[in-house]
XYZ file of C-alpha atoms in Angstrom:
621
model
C 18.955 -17.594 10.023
C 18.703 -15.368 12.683
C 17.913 -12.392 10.125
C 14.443 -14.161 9.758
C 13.447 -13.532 13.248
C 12.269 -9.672 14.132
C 13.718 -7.489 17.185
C 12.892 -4.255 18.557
C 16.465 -3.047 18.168
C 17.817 -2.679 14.603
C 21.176 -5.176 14.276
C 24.195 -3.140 11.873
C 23.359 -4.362 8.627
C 19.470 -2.641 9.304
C 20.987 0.418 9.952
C 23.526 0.615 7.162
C 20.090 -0.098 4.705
C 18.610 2.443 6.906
C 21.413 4.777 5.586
C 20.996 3.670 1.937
C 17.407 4.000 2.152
C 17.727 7.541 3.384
C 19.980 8.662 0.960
C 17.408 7.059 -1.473
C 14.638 9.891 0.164
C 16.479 12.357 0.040
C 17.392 12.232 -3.630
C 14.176 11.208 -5.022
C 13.116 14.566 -2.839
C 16.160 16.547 -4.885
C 13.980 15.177 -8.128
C 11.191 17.017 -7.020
C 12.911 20.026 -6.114
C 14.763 19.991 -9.261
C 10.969 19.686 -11.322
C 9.795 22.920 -9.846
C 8.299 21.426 -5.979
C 7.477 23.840 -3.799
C 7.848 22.205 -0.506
C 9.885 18.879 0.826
C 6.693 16.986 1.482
C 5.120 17.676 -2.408
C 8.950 17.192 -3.981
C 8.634 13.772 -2.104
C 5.897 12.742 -4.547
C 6.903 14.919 -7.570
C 10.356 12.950 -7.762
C 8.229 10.056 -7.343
C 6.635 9.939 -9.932
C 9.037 11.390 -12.323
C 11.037 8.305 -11.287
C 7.675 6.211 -12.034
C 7.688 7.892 -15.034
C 11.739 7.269 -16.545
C 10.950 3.514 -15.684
C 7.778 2.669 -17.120
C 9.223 4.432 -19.830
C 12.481 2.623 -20.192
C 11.749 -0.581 -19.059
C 9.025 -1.293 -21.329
C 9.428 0.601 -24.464
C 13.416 -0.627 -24.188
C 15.499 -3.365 -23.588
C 17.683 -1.221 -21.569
C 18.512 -1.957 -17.840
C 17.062 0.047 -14.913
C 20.301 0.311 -13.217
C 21.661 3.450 -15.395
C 18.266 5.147 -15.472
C 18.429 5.650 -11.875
C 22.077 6.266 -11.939
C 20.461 9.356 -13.890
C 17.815 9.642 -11.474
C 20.331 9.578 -8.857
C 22.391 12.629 -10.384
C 19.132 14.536 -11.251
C 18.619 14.472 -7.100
C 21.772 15.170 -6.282
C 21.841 18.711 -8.379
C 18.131 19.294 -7.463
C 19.408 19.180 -3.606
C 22.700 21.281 -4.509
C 19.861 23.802 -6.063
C 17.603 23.897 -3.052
C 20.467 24.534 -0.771
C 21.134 27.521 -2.948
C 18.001 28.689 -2.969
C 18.032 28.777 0.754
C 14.112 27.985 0.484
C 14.661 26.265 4.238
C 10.937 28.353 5.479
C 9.065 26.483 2.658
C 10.173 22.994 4.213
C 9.767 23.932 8.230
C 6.275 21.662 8.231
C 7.523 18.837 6.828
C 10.633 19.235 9.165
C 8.437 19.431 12.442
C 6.534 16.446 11.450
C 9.197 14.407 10.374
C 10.875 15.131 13.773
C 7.465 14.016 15.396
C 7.302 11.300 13.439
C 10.991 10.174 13.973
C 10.277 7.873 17.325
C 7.861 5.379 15.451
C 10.816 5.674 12.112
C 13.427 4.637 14.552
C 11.029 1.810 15.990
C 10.942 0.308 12.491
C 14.116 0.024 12.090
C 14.548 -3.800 12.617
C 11.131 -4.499 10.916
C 10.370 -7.666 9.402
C 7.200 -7.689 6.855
C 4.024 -9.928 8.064
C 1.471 -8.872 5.161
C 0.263 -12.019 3.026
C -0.171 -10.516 -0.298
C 3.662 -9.471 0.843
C 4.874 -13.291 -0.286
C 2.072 -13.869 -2.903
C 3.558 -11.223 -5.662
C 4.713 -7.565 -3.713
C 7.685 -9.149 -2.532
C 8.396 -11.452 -5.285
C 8.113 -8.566 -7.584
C 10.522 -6.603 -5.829
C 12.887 -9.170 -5.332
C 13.083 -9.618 -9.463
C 13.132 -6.136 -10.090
C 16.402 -6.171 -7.964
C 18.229 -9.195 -8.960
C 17.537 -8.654 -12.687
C 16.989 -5.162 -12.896
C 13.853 -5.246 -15.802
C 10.604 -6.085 -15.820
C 9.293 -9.371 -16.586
C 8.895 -10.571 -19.736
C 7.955 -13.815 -21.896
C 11.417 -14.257 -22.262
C 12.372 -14.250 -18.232
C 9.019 -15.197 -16.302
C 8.590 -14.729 -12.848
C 6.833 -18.004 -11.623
C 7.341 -16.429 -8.008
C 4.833 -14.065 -8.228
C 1.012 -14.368 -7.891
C 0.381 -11.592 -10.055
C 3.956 -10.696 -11.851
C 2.258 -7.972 -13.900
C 1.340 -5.748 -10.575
C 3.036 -2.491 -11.094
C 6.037 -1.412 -9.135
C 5.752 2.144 -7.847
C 6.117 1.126 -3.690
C 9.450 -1.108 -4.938
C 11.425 1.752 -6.625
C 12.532 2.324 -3.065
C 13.659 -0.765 -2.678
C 15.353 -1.035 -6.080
C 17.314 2.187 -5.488
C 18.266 1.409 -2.061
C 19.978 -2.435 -3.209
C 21.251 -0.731 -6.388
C 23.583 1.425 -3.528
C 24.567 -1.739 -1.228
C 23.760 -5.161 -3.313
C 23.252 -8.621 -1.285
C 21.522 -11.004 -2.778
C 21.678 -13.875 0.357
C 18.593 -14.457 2.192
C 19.113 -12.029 4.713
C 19.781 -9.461 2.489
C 16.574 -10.367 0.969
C 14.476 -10.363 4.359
C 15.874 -6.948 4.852
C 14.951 -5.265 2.048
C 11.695 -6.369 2.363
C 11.268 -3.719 5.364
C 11.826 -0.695 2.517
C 8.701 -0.337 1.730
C 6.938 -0.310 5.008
C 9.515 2.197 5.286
C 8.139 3.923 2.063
C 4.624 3.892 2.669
C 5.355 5.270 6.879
C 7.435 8.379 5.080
C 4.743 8.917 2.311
C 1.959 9.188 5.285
C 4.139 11.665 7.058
C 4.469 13.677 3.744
C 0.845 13.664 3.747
C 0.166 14.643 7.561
C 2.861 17.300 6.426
C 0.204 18.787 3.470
C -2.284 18.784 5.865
C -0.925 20.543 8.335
C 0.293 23.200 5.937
C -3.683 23.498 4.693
C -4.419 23.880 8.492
C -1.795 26.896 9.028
C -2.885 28.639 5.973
C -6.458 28.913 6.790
C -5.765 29.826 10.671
C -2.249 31.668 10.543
C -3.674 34.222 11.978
C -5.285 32.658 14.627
C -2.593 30.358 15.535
C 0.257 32.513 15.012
C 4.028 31.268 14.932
C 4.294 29.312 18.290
C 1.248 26.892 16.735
C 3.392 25.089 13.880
C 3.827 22.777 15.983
C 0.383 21.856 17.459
C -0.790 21.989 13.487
C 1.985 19.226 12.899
C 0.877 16.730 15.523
C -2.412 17.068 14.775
C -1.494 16.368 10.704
C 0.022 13.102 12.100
C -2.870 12.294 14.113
C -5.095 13.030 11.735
C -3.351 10.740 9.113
C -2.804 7.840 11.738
C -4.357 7.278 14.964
C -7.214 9.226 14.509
C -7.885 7.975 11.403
C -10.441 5.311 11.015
C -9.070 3.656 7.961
C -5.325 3.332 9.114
C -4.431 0.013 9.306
C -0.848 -0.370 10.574
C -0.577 -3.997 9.465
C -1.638 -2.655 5.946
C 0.900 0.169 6.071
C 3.976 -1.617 7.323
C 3.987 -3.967 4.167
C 4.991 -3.212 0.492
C 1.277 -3.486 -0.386
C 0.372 -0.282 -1.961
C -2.704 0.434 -0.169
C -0.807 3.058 2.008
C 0.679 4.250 -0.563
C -2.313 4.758 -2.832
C -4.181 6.320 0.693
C -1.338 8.829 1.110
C -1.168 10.029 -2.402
C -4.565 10.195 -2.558
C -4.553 12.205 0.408
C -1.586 14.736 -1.586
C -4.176 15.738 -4.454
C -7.105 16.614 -1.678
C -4.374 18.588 -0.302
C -2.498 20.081 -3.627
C -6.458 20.649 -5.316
C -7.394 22.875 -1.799
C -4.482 25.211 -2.644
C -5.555 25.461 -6.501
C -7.770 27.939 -6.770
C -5.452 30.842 -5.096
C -2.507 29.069 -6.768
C -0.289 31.786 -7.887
C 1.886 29.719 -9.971
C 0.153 27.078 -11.340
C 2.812 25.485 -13.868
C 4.154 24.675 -10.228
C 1.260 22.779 -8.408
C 0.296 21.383 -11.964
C 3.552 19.838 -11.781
C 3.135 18.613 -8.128
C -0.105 16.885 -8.962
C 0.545 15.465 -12.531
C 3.646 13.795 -10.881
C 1.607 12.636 -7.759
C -0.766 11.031 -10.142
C 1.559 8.654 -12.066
C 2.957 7.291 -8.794
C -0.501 6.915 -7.401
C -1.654 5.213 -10.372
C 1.761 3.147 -10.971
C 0.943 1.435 -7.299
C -1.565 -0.726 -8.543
C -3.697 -0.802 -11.878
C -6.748 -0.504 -10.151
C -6.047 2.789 -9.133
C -7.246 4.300 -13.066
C -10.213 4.182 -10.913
C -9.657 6.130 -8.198
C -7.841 8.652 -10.151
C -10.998 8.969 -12.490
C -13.389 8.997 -9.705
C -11.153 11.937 -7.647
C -10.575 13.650 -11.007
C -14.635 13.707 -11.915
C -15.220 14.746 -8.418
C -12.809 17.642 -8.427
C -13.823 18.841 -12.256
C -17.492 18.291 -10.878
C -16.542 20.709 -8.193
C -14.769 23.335 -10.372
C -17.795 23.516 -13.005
C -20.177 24.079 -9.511
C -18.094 26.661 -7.496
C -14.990 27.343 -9.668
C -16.200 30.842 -10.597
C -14.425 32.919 -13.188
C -11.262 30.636 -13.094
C -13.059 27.383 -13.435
C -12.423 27.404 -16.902
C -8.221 27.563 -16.294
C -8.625 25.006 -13.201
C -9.754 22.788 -15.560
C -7.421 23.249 -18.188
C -4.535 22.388 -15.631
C -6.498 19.041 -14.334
C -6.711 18.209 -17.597
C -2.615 18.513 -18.270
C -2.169 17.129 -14.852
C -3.748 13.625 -15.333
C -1.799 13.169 -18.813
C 0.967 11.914 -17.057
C -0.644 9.281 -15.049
C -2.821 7.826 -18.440
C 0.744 7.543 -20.317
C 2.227 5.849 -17.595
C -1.016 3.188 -17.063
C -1.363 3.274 -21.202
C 2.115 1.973 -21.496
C 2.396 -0.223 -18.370
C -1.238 -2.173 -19.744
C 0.171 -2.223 -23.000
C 3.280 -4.196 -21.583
C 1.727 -6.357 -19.447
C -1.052 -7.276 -22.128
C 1.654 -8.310 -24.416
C 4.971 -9.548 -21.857
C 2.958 -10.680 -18.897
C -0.251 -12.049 -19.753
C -2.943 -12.759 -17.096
C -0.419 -11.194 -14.731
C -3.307 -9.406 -12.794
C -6.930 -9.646 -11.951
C -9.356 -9.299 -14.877
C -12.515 -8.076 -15.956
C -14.803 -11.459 -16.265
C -16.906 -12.213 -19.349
C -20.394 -11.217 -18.309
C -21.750 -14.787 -17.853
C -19.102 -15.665 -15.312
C -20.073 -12.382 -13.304
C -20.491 -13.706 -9.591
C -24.231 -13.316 -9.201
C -24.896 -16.443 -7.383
C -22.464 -15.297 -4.552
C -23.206 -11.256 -4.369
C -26.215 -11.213 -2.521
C -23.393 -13.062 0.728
C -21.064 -10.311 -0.782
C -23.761 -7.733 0.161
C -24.125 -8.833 3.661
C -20.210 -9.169 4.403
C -19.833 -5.783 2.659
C -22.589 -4.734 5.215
C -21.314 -5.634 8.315
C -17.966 -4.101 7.627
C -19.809 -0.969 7.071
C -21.792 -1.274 10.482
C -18.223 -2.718 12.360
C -16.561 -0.265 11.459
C -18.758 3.037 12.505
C -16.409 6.269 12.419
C -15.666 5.572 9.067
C -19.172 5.203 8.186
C -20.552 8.153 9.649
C -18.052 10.013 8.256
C -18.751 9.184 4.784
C -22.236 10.083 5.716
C -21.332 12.999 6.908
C -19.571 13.956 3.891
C -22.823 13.016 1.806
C -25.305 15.346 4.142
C -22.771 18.311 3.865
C -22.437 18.218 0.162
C -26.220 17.868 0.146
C -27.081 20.703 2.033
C -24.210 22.701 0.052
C -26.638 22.028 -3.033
C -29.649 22.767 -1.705
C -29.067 25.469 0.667
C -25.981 27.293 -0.954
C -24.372 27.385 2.588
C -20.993 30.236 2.189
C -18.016 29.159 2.313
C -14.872 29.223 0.353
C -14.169 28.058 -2.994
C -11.404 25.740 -1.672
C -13.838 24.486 1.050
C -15.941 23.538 -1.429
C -14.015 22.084 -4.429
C -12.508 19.682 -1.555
C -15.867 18.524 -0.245
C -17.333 17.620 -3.758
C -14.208 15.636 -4.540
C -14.370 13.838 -1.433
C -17.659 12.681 -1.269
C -17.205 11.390 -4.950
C -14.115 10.342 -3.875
C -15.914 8.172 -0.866
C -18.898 6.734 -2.109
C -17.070 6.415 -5.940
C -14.956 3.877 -4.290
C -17.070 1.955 -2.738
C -19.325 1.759 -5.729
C -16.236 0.593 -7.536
C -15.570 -2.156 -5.320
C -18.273 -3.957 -4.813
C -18.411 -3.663 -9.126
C -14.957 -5.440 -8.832
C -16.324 -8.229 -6.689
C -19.414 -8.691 -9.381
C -16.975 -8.479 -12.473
C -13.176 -9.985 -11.937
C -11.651 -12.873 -11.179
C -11.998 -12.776 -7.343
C -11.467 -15.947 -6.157
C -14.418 -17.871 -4.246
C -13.484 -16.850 -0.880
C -12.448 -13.517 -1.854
C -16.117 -12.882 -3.079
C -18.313 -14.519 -0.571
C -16.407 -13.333 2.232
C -15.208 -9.503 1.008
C -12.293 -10.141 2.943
C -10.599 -7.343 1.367
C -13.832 -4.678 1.184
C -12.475 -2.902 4.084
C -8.971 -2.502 2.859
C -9.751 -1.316 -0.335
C -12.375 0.766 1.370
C -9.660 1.927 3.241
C -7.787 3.489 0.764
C -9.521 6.818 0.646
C -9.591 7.628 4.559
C -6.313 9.583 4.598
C -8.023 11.975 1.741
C -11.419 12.410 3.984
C -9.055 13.737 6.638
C -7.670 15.945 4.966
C -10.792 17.341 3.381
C -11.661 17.612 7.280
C -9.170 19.275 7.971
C -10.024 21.817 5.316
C -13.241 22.357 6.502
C -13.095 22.446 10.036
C -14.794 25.243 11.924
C -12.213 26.592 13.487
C -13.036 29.944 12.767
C -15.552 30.021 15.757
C -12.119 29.860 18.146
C -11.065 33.028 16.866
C -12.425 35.063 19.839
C -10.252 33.497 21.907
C -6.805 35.543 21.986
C -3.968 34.021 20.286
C -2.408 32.205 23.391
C -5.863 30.754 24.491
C -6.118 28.990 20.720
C -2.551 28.008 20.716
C -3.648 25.539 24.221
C -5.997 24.375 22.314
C -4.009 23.423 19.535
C -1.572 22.354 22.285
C -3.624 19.311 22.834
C -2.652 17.065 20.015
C 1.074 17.819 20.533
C 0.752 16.824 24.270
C -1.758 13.698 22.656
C 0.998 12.229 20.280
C 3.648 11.203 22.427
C 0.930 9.160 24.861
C 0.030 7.398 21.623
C 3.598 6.705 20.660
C 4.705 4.886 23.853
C 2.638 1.781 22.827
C 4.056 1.696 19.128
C 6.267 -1.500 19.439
C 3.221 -3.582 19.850
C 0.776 -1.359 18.040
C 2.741 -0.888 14.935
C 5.630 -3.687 14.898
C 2.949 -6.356 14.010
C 6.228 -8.877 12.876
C 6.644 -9.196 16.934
C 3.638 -11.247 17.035
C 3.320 -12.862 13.449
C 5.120 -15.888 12.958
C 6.702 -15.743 9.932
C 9.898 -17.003 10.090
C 8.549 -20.604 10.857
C 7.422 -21.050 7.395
C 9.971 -19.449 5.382
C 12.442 -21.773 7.283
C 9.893 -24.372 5.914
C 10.730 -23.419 2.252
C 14.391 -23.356 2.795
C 14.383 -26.155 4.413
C 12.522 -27.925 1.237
C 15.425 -25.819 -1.452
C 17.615 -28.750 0.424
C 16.172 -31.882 0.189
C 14.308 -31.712 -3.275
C 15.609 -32.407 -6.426
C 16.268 -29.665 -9.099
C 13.865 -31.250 -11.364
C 10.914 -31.959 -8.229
C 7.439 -30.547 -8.849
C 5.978 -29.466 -5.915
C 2.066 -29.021 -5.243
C 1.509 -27.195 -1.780
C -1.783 -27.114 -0.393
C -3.013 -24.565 1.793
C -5.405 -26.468 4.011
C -5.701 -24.072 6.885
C -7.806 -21.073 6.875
C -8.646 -20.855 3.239
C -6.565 -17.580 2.502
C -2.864 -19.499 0.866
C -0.981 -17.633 3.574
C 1.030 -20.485 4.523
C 1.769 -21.666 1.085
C 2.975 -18.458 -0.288
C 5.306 -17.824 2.766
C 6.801 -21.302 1.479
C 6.635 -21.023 -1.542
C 8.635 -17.116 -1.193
C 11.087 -19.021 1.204
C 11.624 -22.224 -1.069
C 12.230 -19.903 -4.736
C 13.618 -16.462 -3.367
C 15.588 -17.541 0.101
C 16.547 -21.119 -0.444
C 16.831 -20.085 -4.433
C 15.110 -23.469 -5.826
C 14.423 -24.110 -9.531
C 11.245 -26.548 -8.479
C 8.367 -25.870 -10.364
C 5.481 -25.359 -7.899
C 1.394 -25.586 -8.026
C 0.054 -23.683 -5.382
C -3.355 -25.221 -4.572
C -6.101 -23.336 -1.821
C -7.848 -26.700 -0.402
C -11.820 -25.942 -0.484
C -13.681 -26.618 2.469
C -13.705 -30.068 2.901
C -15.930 -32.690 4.938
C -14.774 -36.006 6.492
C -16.825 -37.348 3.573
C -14.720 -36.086 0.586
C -11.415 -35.820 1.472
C -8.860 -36.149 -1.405
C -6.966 -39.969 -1.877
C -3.490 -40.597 -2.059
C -4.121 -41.902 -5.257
C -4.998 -38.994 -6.862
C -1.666 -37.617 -7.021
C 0.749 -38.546 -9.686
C 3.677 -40.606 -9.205
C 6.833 -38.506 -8.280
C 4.907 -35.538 -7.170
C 5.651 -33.767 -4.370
C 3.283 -32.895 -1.613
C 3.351 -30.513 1.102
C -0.036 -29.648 2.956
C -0.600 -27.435 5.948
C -3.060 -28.291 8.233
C -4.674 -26.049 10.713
C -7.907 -27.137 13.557
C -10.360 -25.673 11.694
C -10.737 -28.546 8.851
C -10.467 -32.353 8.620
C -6.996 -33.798 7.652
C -6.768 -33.147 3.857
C -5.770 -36.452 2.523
C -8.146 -39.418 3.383
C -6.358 -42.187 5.995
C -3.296 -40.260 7.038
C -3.399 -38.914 11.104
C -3.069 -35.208 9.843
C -2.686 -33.139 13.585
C -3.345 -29.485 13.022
C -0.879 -27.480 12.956
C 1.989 -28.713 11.323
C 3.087 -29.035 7.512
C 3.258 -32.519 6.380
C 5.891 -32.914 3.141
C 4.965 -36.804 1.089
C 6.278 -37.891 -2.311
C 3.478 -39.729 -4.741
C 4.901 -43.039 -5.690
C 3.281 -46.680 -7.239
C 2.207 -47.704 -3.293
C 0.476 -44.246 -2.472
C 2.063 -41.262 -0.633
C 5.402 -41.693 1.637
C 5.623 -39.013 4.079
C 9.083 -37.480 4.610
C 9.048 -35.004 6.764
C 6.910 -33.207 9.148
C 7.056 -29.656 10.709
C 5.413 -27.509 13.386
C 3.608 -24.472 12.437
C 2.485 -21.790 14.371
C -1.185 -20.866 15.113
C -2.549 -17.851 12.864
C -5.285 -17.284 10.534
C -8.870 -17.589 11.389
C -11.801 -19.570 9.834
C -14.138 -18.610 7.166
């Protein structure tokens, strides 16, 4: 049990994934490079999604296995490496070198992570933990009753997948470990984006900066795509929730689209961003969205300063986003048919949450005002596009083309999601409260610094001579290391979370029920299931139960309307966690906060069995 509880320093069995999981990088990388990727950072997300691609493809138009398609996959790397090492292309790949060796402190710190996020033991995890042990997709035929939302795409577990496929252990501590791959993922996929931007950086001040600046330019890409940006979350990123991932490959189109128009070989970057595409938009379904809003922004942008070559930019955005629709065409197709009301959905429009949007609008609000960089920056973005309109300010093509996309990019999004919180099947809480506006919100951040980056003036540093700019650019190099020092308690959020209590919980209950029980848990703490889907994860994927189990999100409840012990049916199995911030669920029973109670429903009303502590989380609505 010990593998439950996180450490700073990585035990054997984290390192030997570690190994796997590296050999899994640099072979999806070898895809890339094998597909025509120019540099190590874009071949990251070209053999992405060409490995995005071969299993949306085989898993749902076939009955076929995963495991030999990325045996192929695997082979496809391996020659696309052996090519690259030929090619002796080593220059190409210096950025994304320098930044990974920047980056390498906080890599080594997550080592021994353990995942915190929520949504984590709701369906990411579950998800992941099916697609290893049966290698498919889920079907009618093989459910998975784990899973909040079974028919959530899988792009952020392919990592994992490929990583058990080269070490398989199925016990609960393999499990708990494998769980850390995609915080993993989504922390290499950010530096692969820092690595783009810094490359945008050098090419427009190479000049200026000269040789001795690389350097500077790749700190500040890694600033620019962490601590300085106002939308990283860390808590977000060290999870296998995709909205890291869908940040940092929305951040790799900004970055691919500002080198279009003096692309001189376009099948290449077509490549690059058609690939980048179908893993962005196999993270989550939602993310047809965001593709269609960036894509409209950037063919909004070509049509106003494209010039004689708009025509042919077009043209290759056009061939570039054919990938990503086949991939969601086929994936919706699947789910509609294999894994029905798998995912949110689109609300008939008398169920549309009217009576709730106006508190909606006021959460939504005072994210917005808490949260002020990100706000001005957006506006920012708005009053330079504006005056680009009206006053026809110079400046580049590139410069341009990225701050149209961005700013429909910004304010697209956020349009989008507040639609989504109108339309779908949000729950209750999830409405009123937005709880999730500024995470989704979020998501485009790491693409508005990069369009910074593009359009920073520093072009009025170029009087300085070239050693005078390179101390300037000095600064973030000298800045980065300061910020790492803190990085076991700013980024190793499992240190503080306590999730090993309640997965211990759920094995704990694969023990002493039945293989027939039917368990109801009841999340009667802060309102957000938390507690119940740790359980629940540790219960069906650690302990490896067969109970079927209702998960139940207690409403806010006065003294006055408490539920009775009658109301259950006899045999049923009850666990409830209580927190301080509501009245004991279950009318005449001494409930204290903060533990779990587990009671079986029989003729004479509820026997309890067993009680445990919990720790203190959450917060209350």
């Amino acid at each position: 049990m010990n593998s439950l509880q996180p450490g700073l320093l990585p035990a054997p069995a984290d390192l030997y994934q570690a190994a796997r999981f590296a050999l899994v990088v640099m072979l999806t990388s070898g895809i890339g490079f094998l597909a025509g990727a120019r540099r190590a950072e874009t071949a990251l997300f070209t053999g992405w999604g060409i490995a995005c691609l071969a299993f949306v493809a085989v898993g749902c138009l076939t009955p076929i296995s995963l495991a030999p398609v990325a045996l192929l996959l695997a082979a496809l790397g391996a020659a696309g490496l052996f090519w690259r090492f030929r090619c002796r292309a080593e220059a190409q790949d210096a950025m994304a070198w320098r930044v990974l060796a920047l980056g390498a402190p906080v890599l080594l710190i997550l080592l021994s992570l353990r995942t915190t996020g929520y949504d984590d033991f709701s369906f990411w995890a579950p998800n992941l933990v099916a697609l290893c042990l049966n290698g498919h997709f889920p079907s009618l035929n093989a459910p998975l009753g784990a899973s909040f939302m079974p028919a959530y795409p899988r792009a952020v577990a392919f990592s994992g997948y490929a990583t058990y496929l080269l070490g398989p252990d199925p016990s609960p501590a393999g499990i708990i470990r494998l769980l850390a791959t995609g915080p993993w993922w989504n922390m290499l996929l950010l530096l692969a984006a820092a690595a783009a931007l810094a490359n945008n950086l050098r090419r427009r001040f190479a000049e200026a900066v000269g040789p001795h600046g690389a350097w500077a330019l790749a700190a500040f890409g890694i600033l620019l795509q962490s601590f300085l940006n106002p939308g990283f979350i860390s808590k977000m990123t060290l999870t296998n929730m995709g909205d890291s991932a869908s940040g940092s490959g929305l951040a790799m189109l900004t970055a691919l689209l500002f080198e279009l128009p003096g692309a001189r070989r376009g099948p290449r970057i077509v490549i690059e961003m058609a690939c980048t595409a179908a893993a962005v938009i196999f993270v989550r379904q939602d993310n047809l969205a965001l593709l269609f809003i960036w894509a409209f922004g950037a063919a909004l942008g070509l049509l106003l300063w494209g010039g004689a070559g708009r025509w042919r930019h077009l043209g290759w955005l056009v061939v570039a986003a054919l990938p990503a629709l086949l991939v969601w065409l086929i994936w919706t197709h699947y789910t509609a048919v294999q894994i029905p009301g798998g995912a949110h959905s689109l609300l008939p429009l008398k169920n549309w949450h009217w009576a709730a949007y106006p508190a909606t609008l006021r959460s939504a609000g005072r994210v917005l005002l808490s949260k002020g960089v990100y706000t001005l920056l957006a506006i920012g973005f708005g009053v330079a596009f504006l005056a680009l309109l009206v006053r026809r300010k110079p400046a580049g093509t590139a410069e341009r083309l990225v701050l149209t996309t961005t700013t429909a990019l910004v304010f697209g999004n956020a349009a989008f999601i507040m639609f989504t919180y109108l339309a779908t099947s949000f729950t209750a809480v999830e409405v009123r409260t937005a709880v999730t506006f500024w995470r989704f919100l979020a998501q485009t951040a790491p693409a508005e610094m990069v369009a910074l980056a593009c359009l920073l003036p520093l072009a009025c540093l170029g009087w300085l001579k070239r050693r005078a700019m390179v101390a300037v650019l000095c600064l973030p190099a000298a800045l980065l290391p300061v910020l790492l020092l803190p990085t076991p308690f700013t980024f190793r959020t499992d240190l503080r979370f306590q999730v090993p209590p309640f997965l211990r919980i759920g094995e704990d209950l694969a023990g002493m029920l039945p293989p027939d029980a039917k368990l109801l848990l009841i999340d009667n703490s802060d309102g957000s299931g938390y507690t119940a889907w740790m359980i629940k994860f540790g219960l069906l994927e650690l302990g490896g139960a067969k109970t079927f189990v209702t998960l139940s999100l207690a409403p806010q409840l006065s003294r006055g309307s408490q539920a009775s012990a009658a109301s259950f049916p006899p045999g049923r199995y009850v666990l409830v966690t209580q927190s301080q911030w509501r009245p004991p669920y279950i009318k005449g029973y001494n409930m204290r906060p903060w533990h779990a109670y587990l009671f079986q429903s029989g003729p004479s009303g509820l026997v309890l069995l067993k009680t445990w502590p919990i720790p203190r989380y959450g917060r209350k609505y």
